[in-house]
Amino acid sequence: MSSVDKIDLKIIEMLAADSRRSLADIGNSVDLAPSSVNERIRRLVASGVIRRFTVEVDPAALDRATQIYVWVALREDADEGAFREFAGTDPRIEECHHVTGAWSYLIKLRLKDVSAVEEFLSDLKSANFLGRSETVLALSSPVEAGVIPKGA
Amino acid sequence: MSSVDKIDLKIIEMLAADSRRSLADIGNSVDLAPSSVNERIRRLVASGVIRRFTVEVDPAALDRATQIYVWVALREDADEGAFREFAGTDPRIEECHHVTGAWSYLIKLRLKDVSAVEEFLSDLKSANFLGRSETVLALSSPVEAGVIPKGA
DNA sequence: CAATATCACCGTACTTTTTGCGGCATCCGA
DNA sequence: TCGGATGCCGCAAAAAGTACGGTGATATTG
């Protein structure tokens, strides 16, 4: 079994904080030789526990400083498969969840500014997805992660 | 001014997809010498455009496969500063936004399972933050990022 | 308009890190 | 108790990252 033990967890934590740390450096913290740390990381990646090495970027630098949530009820006749496809492709959509409650989907957007919301909604509408929707703006975010551009 | 030109953007994209790509490899794609790519990355990090090198982890491996949104209205007498402090510290909270609309905060949680929601709400309550709340479960997520553990 | 300063890039030499692999101890199952 | 696996180690080779002086283009200024 691929268990992810205490040491793996510590390694993951260190990599999450700074994935450029050297194997020797990490090895020091977990009391393992560099080659052993390497082997563990290799296994974590191979088993899919670590999905990818990446960078976290300042949203403002990418013109995506504005965070917006949109509750969506799809049209009765909407092609739900096509909608999911659209959601996965559109770079403005950071998250999209099928949710409990009165609405069917919750979409999280990252946009340049609030004026871009209108364009997004009109895109949804012209693709015949949109029944009703409700938009919520994030005014400030005590806890927020940076952006990580979607994989190609 | 720190502009982030076309080339920087491409570099960022490549690093986002795989931050372990070699400078030589990246250099090939943007037609720059390794040392030049290095210099650009150094500047992107120094200027804060790239916030950190990190890893994206499978939520399930960290026992955080369940995504939950909680609308929160703070108690009238709640210490808002303390609440923000709490939100920033609690590892269960992935995001916390002050939002427009009927509720004051929108919190995104990553938990082991739905049963952990109750515990979270009771924590909020016993810290005297909670006025009213409404919980929304994510059933499935067409678009979802992996977890990136908060920095220490 | 010419002299000069600045900037980004390049190539090379140097250092550090990663990677591959044989060998060894330990733990488990037969 | 006897394999057999598993995880770790250390070393050597390969690769990657880093530092830096030099160069040409572009911008600045007298």
Coordinates of C-alpha atoms (C1' of nucleotides) in Angstrom, one line a residue:
Chain A
M1 CA 0.0 0.0 0.0
S2 CA 1.1 3.5 -0.7
S3 CA 0.7 4.9 2.7
V4 CA 2.2 8.4 2.9
D5 CA 3.8 8.3 6.3
K6 CA 4.9 11.0 8.7
I7 CA 8.1 11.6 6.8
D8 CA 6.3 11.8 3.4
L9 CA 4.0 14.4 5.0
K10 CA 6.9 16.4 6.2
I11 CA 8.5 16.3 2.8
I12 CA 5.3 17.4 1.1
E13 CA 5.0 20.3 3.5
M14 CA 8.5 21.4 2.8
L15 CA 8.0 21.1 -0.9
A16 CA 4.8 23.0 -0.7
A17 CA 6.5 25.9 1.1
D18 CA 9.4 25.8 -1.4
S19 CA 9.7 23.2 -4.0
R20 CA 13.2 24.2 -5.0
R21 CA 14.7 23.1 -1.7
S22 CA 17.6 20.7 -2.3
L23 CA 17.3 17.1 -1.4
A24 CA 20.2 17.5 1.0
D25 CA 18.4 20.3 2.8
I26 CA 15.2 18.3 3.1
G27 CA 17.1 15.3 4.1
N28 CA 18.6 17.2 7.0
S29 CA 15.1 18.0 8.3
V30 CA 13.8 14.5 8.0
D31 CA 17.0 12.7 8.8
L32 CA 17.4 10.9 5.5
A33 CA 20.1 10.8 2.8
P34 CA 19.5 12.9 -0.2
S35 CA 19.1 9.8 -2.4
S36 CA 16.4 8.5 0.0
V37 CA 14.5 11.7 -0.1
N38 CA 14.7 11.6 -3.9
E39 CA 13.3 8.1 -3.9
R40 CA 10.4 9.1 -1.7
I41 CA 9.6 12.1 -3.9
R42 CA 9.8 10.0 -7.0
R43 CA 7.2 7.6 -5.4
L44 CA 4.9 10.4 -4.3
V45 CA 4.9 11.7 -7.8
A46 CA 4.5 8.3 -9.4
S47 CA 1.6 7.4 -7.1
G48 CA -0.1 10.7 -7.9
V49 CA 0.0 12.1 -4.4
I50 CA 2.1 14.9 -5.7
R51 CA 0.4 16.0 -8.9
R52 CA 2.8 18.5 -10.2
F53 CA 5.6 20.9 -9.4
T54 CA 4.3 24.4 -10.1
V55 CA 4.5 28.1 -9.2
E56 CA 2.1 30.3 -7.4
V57 CA 1.7 33.6 -9.1
D58 CA 0.5 37.1 -8.0
P59 CA -3.1 37.4 -9.5
A60 CA -2.6 41.1 -10.2
A61 CA 0.4 40.4 -12.4
L62 CA -1.9 38.3 -14.6
D63 CA -4.7 40.8 -14.5
R64 CA -6.9 38.5 -12.5
A65 CA -7.0 40.3 -9.2
T66 CA -10.8 40.2 -8.9
Q67 CA -12.5 37.2 -7.4
I68 CA -16.1 36.5 -8.1
Y69 CA -18.5 33.7 -7.4
V70 CA -21.4 33.0 -9.6
W71 CA -24.3 30.8 -8.6
V72 CA -25.8 29.2 -11.7
A73 CA -29.0 27.4 -12.6
L74 CA -28.6 25.9 -16.0
R75 CA -31.4 26.2 -18.6
E76 CA -33.7 23.2 -18.7
D77 CA -32.6 22.4 -22.2
A78 CA -28.9 23.1 -21.5
D79 CA -26.3 20.5 -22.6
E80 CA -24.7 19.7 -19.3
G81 CA -21.8 17.9 -20.8
A82 CA -21.0 20.8 -23.0
F83 CA -21.2 23.1 -20.0
R84 CA -18.7 21.0 -18.1
E85 CA -16.5 21.0 -21.1
F86 CA -16.8 24.8 -21.3
A87 CA -16.0 25.2 -17.7
G88 CA -12.9 23.1 -17.9
T89 CA -11.6 25.1 -20.9
D90 CA -12.4 28.7 -20.0
P91 CA -9.3 30.2 -18.3
R92 CA -11.4 32.6 -16.3
I93 CA -13.0 29.8 -14.4
E94 CA -10.9 28.8 -11.5
E95 CA -13.3 26.4 -9.9
C96 CA -16.7 24.9 -10.8
H97 CA -18.7 22.8 -8.5
H98 CA -22.0 20.9 -8.7
V99 CA -23.5 21.8 -5.4
T100 CA -26.3 21.1 -3.0
G101 CA -29.0 23.8 -2.4
A102 CA -31.1 26.0 -4.6
W103 CA -28.5 26.4 -7.3
S104 CA -27.0 23.8 -9.5
Y105 CA -23.5 25.1 -10.0
L106 CA -21.1 27.4 -8.1
I107 CA -18.4 28.9 -10.3
K108 CA -15.4 30.8 -9.1
L109 CA -14.0 33.4 -11.4
R110 CA -10.7 35.3 -11.6
L111 CA -11.1 38.4 -13.7
K112 CA -9.4 41.6 -14.4
D113 CA -12.2 43.7 -12.9
V114 CA -15.9 43.6 -12.2
S115 CA -16.7 44.9 -15.6
A116 CA -15.5 41.6 -17.0
V117 CA -18.3 39.8 -15.2
E118 CA -20.9 41.1 -17.6
E119 CA -18.9 39.6 -20.5
F120 CA -18.6 36.3 -18.8
L121 CA -22.4 36.1 -18.1
S122 CA -23.2 37.0 -21.7
D123 CA -20.8 34.3 -22.8
L124 CA -22.7 31.8 -20.7
K125 CA -26.0 33.0 -22.0
S126 CA -25.0 33.0 -25.7
A127 CA -23.8 29.4 -25.3
N128 CA -27.4 28.6 -24.0
F129 CA -26.2 27.5 -20.6
L130 CA -27.6 30.2 -18.5
G131 CA -31.0 30.0 -16.8
R132 CA -30.7 32.2 -13.8
S133 CA -27.7 33.3 -11.9
E134 CA -26.6 35.3 -8.9
T135 CA -23.2 37.1 -8.7
V136 CA -21.2 37.6 -5.5
L137 CA -18.2 39.8 -5.3
A138 CA -15.3 39.1 -3.0
L139 CA -14.5 42.5 -1.5
S140 CA -11.5 41.4 0.4
S141 CA -9.9 38.1 1.2
P142 CA -8.4 37.3 4.6
V143 CA -7.4 34.0 3.3
E144 CA -6.6 33.6 -0.4
A145 CA -4.2 31.6 -2.5
G146 CA -2.3 33.0 -5.5
V147 CA -3.2 31.8 -8.9
I148 CA -1.9 28.7 -10.5
P149 CA -2.6 28.9 -14.2
K150 CA -4.4 25.8 -15.5
G151 CA -2.4 23.2 -17.2
A152 CA -2.5 23.4 -21.0
Chain B
M1 CA 8.3 49.4 -14.2
S2 CA 8.2 45.7 -13.9
S3 CA 6.3 44.8 -17.0
V4 CA 6.0 41.1 -17.4
D5 CA 6.3 40.8 -21.2
K6 CA 5.3 38.1 -23.6
I7 CA 8.3 36.0 -22.8
D8 CA 7.9 36.3 -19.0
L9 CA 4.3 35.1 -19.5
K10 CA 5.4 32.1 -21.5
I11 CA 8.0 31.3 -18.8
I12 CA 5.4 31.5 -16.1
E13 CA 3.1 29.2 -18.0
M14 CA 5.8 26.6 -18.5
L15 CA 6.8 26.8 -14.8
A16 CA 3.1 26.5 -13.8
A17 CA 2.8 23.3 -15.8
D18 CA 6.1 21.9 -14.5
S19 CA 8.4 24.0 -12.3
R20 CA 11.2 21.5 -12.6
R21 CA 11.8 22.1 -16.2
S22 CA 15.4 23.0 -16.8
L23 CA 16.5 26.5 -17.8
A24 CA 17.9 25.1 -21.0
D25 CA 14.6 23.5 -21.8
I26 CA 12.7 26.7 -21.1
G27 CA 15.3 28.6 -23.0
N28 CA 14.7 26.5 -26.1
S29 CA 11.0 27.4 -26.1
V30 CA 11.5 31.1 -25.7
D31 CA 14.7 31.4 -27.7
L32 CA 16.9 32.6 -24.8
A33 CA 20.1 31.3 -23.2
P34 CA 19.7 29.4 -19.9
S35 CA 21.4 32.2 -18.0
S36 CA 18.9 34.7 -19.5
V37 CA 16.0 32.6 -18.5
N38 CA 17.5 32.3 -15.0
E39 CA 17.8 36.1 -14.8
R40 CA 14.2 36.6 -15.8
I41 CA 12.9 34.1 -13.3
R42 CA 15.1 35.7 -10.6
R43 CA 13.5 39.0 -11.4
L44 CA 10.0 37.5 -11.4
V45 CA 10.5 36.1 -8.0
A46 CA 12.2 39.2 -6.6
S47 CA 9.4 41.4 -7.9
G48 CA 6.8 39.1 -6.3
V49 CA 5.1 38.1 -9.6
I50 CA 6.1 34.5 -8.8
R51 CA 5.3 34.1 -5.2
R52 CA 6.7 30.7 -4.6
F53 CA 7.7 27.4 -6.1
T54 CA 5.4 24.7 -4.7
V55 CA 3.7 21.4 -5.3
E56 CA 0.1 20.6 -6.0
V57 CA -1.1 17.6 -3.9
D58 CA -4.0 15.1 -4.3
P59 CA -6.6 16.2 -1.7
A60 CA -7.5 12.6 -0.9
A61 CA -3.9 11.8 0.1
L62 CA -4.2 14.6 2.7
D63 CA -7.7 13.5 3.9
R64 CA -9.2 16.6 2.5
A65 CA -11.2 15.3 -0.4
T66 CA -14.5 17.0 0.7
Q67 CA -15.1 20.6 -0.4
I68 CA -17.5 22.7 1.4
Y69 CA -18.7 26.3 1.3
V70 CA -20.1 28.0 4.3
W71 CA -21.9 31.3 4.3
V72 CA -21.3 33.1 7.5
A73 CA -22.9 36.0 9.3
L74 CA -20.8 37.0 12.2
R75 CA -22.3 37.7 15.5
E76 CA -23.0 41.4 16.2
D77 CA -20.5 41.4 19.0
A78 CA -17.9 39.2 17.2
D79 CA -14.3 40.4 17.1
E80 CA -13.8 40.7 13.4
G81 CA -10.0 40.9 13.7
A82 CA -9.9 37.8 15.7
F83 CA -12.1 36.1 13.2
R84 CA -9.7 36.9 10.4
E85 CA -6.8 35.7 12.5
F86 CA -8.6 32.5 13.1
A87 CA -9.4 32.1 9.4
G88 CA -5.8 32.6 8.4
T89 CA -4.6 30.1 10.9
D90 CA -7.0 27.2 10.6
P91 CA -5.7 24.7 8.1
R92 CA -9.2 23.6 7.2
I93 CA -10.0 26.9 5.7
E94 CA -8.7 27.2 2.1
E95 CA -10.3 30.5 1.3
C96 CA -12.2 33.2 3.2
H97 CA -13.7 36.2 1.5
H98 CA -15.6 39.2 2.7
V99 CA -18.4 39.3 0.2
T100 CA -21.3 41.3 -1.1
G101 CA -24.8 40.2 -0.6
A102 CA -26.8 39.0 2.4
W103 CA -23.9 37.2 4.1
S104 CA -20.7 38.7 5.3
Y105 CA -18.2 36.0 4.7
L106 CA -17.9 33.1 2.4
I107 CA -15.5 30.3 3.6
K108 CA -14.3 27.5 1.6
L109 CA -13.3 24.4 3.5
R110 CA -11.4 21.2 2.7
L111 CA -12.3 18.5 5.0
K112 CA -12.0 14.7 5.4
D113 CA -15.7 14.2 5.1
V114 CA -19.1 15.9 5.7
S115 CA -19.1 14.8 9.3
A116 CA -16.2 17.2 9.9
V117 CA -18.4 20.2 9.1
E118 CA -20.3 19.9 12.3
E119 CA -17.0 20.1 14.2
F120 CA -16.0 23.1 12.2
L121 CA -19.2 25.0 12.9
S122 CA -19.1 24.2 16.5
D123 CA -15.5 25.6 16.6
L124 CA -16.8 28.8 15.0
K125 CA -19.6 28.9 17.5
S126 CA -17.5 28.4 20.6
A127 CA -15.1 31.1 19.5
N128 CA -18.2 33.4 19.5
F129 CA -17.9 34.2 15.8
L130 CA -21.0 32.6 14.5
G131 CA -24.3 34.3 14.1
R132 CA -26.0 32.4 11.3
S133 CA -24.6 30.2 8.6
E134 CA -25.5 28.2 5.6
T135 CA -23.6 25.2 4.4
V136 CA -23.2 24.2 0.7
L137 CA -21.6 20.9 -0.3
A138 CA -19.7 20.4 -3.5
L139 CA -21.0 17.2 -4.9
S140 CA -18.7 17.0 -7.8
S141 CA -16.3 19.4 -9.4
P142 CA -15.8 19.7 -13.1
V143 CA -13.1 22.1 -12.4
E144 CA -11.0 21.9 -9.3
A145 CA -7.4 22.5 -8.3
G146 CA -5.4 20.2 -6.1
V147 CA -4.5 21.4 -2.6
I148 CA -1.5 23.5 -1.7
P149 CA -0.9 23.3 2.0
K150 CA -0.7 26.8 3.5
G151 CA 2.7 28.1 4.3
A152 CA 3.8 27.8 7.9
Chain C
dC1 C1' 23.9 64.9 -33.0
dA2 C1' 27.3 62.6 -30.7
dA3 C1' 28.9 60.8 -26.4
dT4 C1' 27.5 58.0 -22.8
dA5 C1' 24.8 55.2 -19.7
dT6 C1' 21.6 51.3 -19.3
dC7 C1' 19.8 47.1 -20.2
dA8 C1' 19.2 42.5 -21.6
dC9 C1' 21.5 38.9 -23.4
dC10 C1' 25.3 35.7 -24.2
dG11 C1' 29.0 32.3 -23.3
dT12 C1' 32.0 30.2 -20.2
dA13 C1' 33.9 28.6 -16.0
dC14 C1' 32.5 27.0 -11.6
dT15 C1' 29.5 25.0 -8.0
dT16 C1' 25.7 22.6 -6.5
dT17 C1' 22.2 19.4 -7.2
dT18 C1' 20.2 15.5 -9.0
dT19 C1' 20.4 10.8 -10.6
dG20 C1' 21.7 5.9 -11.0
dC21 C1' 23.1 2.0 -8.9
dG22 C1' 25.5 -1.6 -6.0
dG23 C1' 25.5 -3.0 -1.4
dC24 C1' 23.7 -3.5 3.4
dA25 C1' 20.6 -3.8 7.3
dT26 C1' 16.0 -4.7 8.8
dC27 C1' 11.6 -6.5 8.9
dC28 C1' 8.1 -10.2 7.5
dG29 C1' 6.3 -14.2 5.8
dA30 C1' 6.9 -19.0 4.8
Chain D
dT1 C1' 15.3 -20.1 10.7
dC2 C1' 15.7 -19.1 6.1
dG3 C1' 14.7 -16.4 2.1
dG4 C1' 12.9 -12.2 0.0
dA5 C1' 11.4 -7.8 -0.1
dT6 C1' 11.9 -3.0 1.2
dG7 C1' 14.1 1.2 2.3
dC8 C1' 18.2 3.4 3.1
dC9 C1' 23.0 4.7 2.3
dG10 C1' 27.2 6.4 -0.1
dC11 C1' 29.6 7.1 -4.2
dA12 C1' 30.4 8.5 -8.9
dA13 C1' 28.7 10.4 -13.1
dA14 C1' 25.7 13.5 -15.3
dA15 C1' 23.0 17.4 -15.3
dA16 C1' 21.4 21.7 -13.8
dG17 C1' 21.9 26.0 -11.7
dT18 C1' 24.9 30.2 -10.6
dA19 C1' 28.2 34.0 -11.2
dC20 C1' 30.3 37.1 -14.0
dG21 C1' 32.8 39.7 -17.7
dG22 C1' 31.9 41.1 -22.2
dT23 C1' 28.9 42.9 -26.1
dG24 C1' 25.6 45.1 -28.8
dA25 C1' 21.3 47.6 -29.0
dT26 C1' 18.6 51.2 -27.3
dA27 C1' 17.7 55.1 -24.6
dT28 C1' 19.4 59.4 -22.2
dT29 C1' 21.7 63.5 -22.0
dG30 C1' 24.8 67.2 -22.8

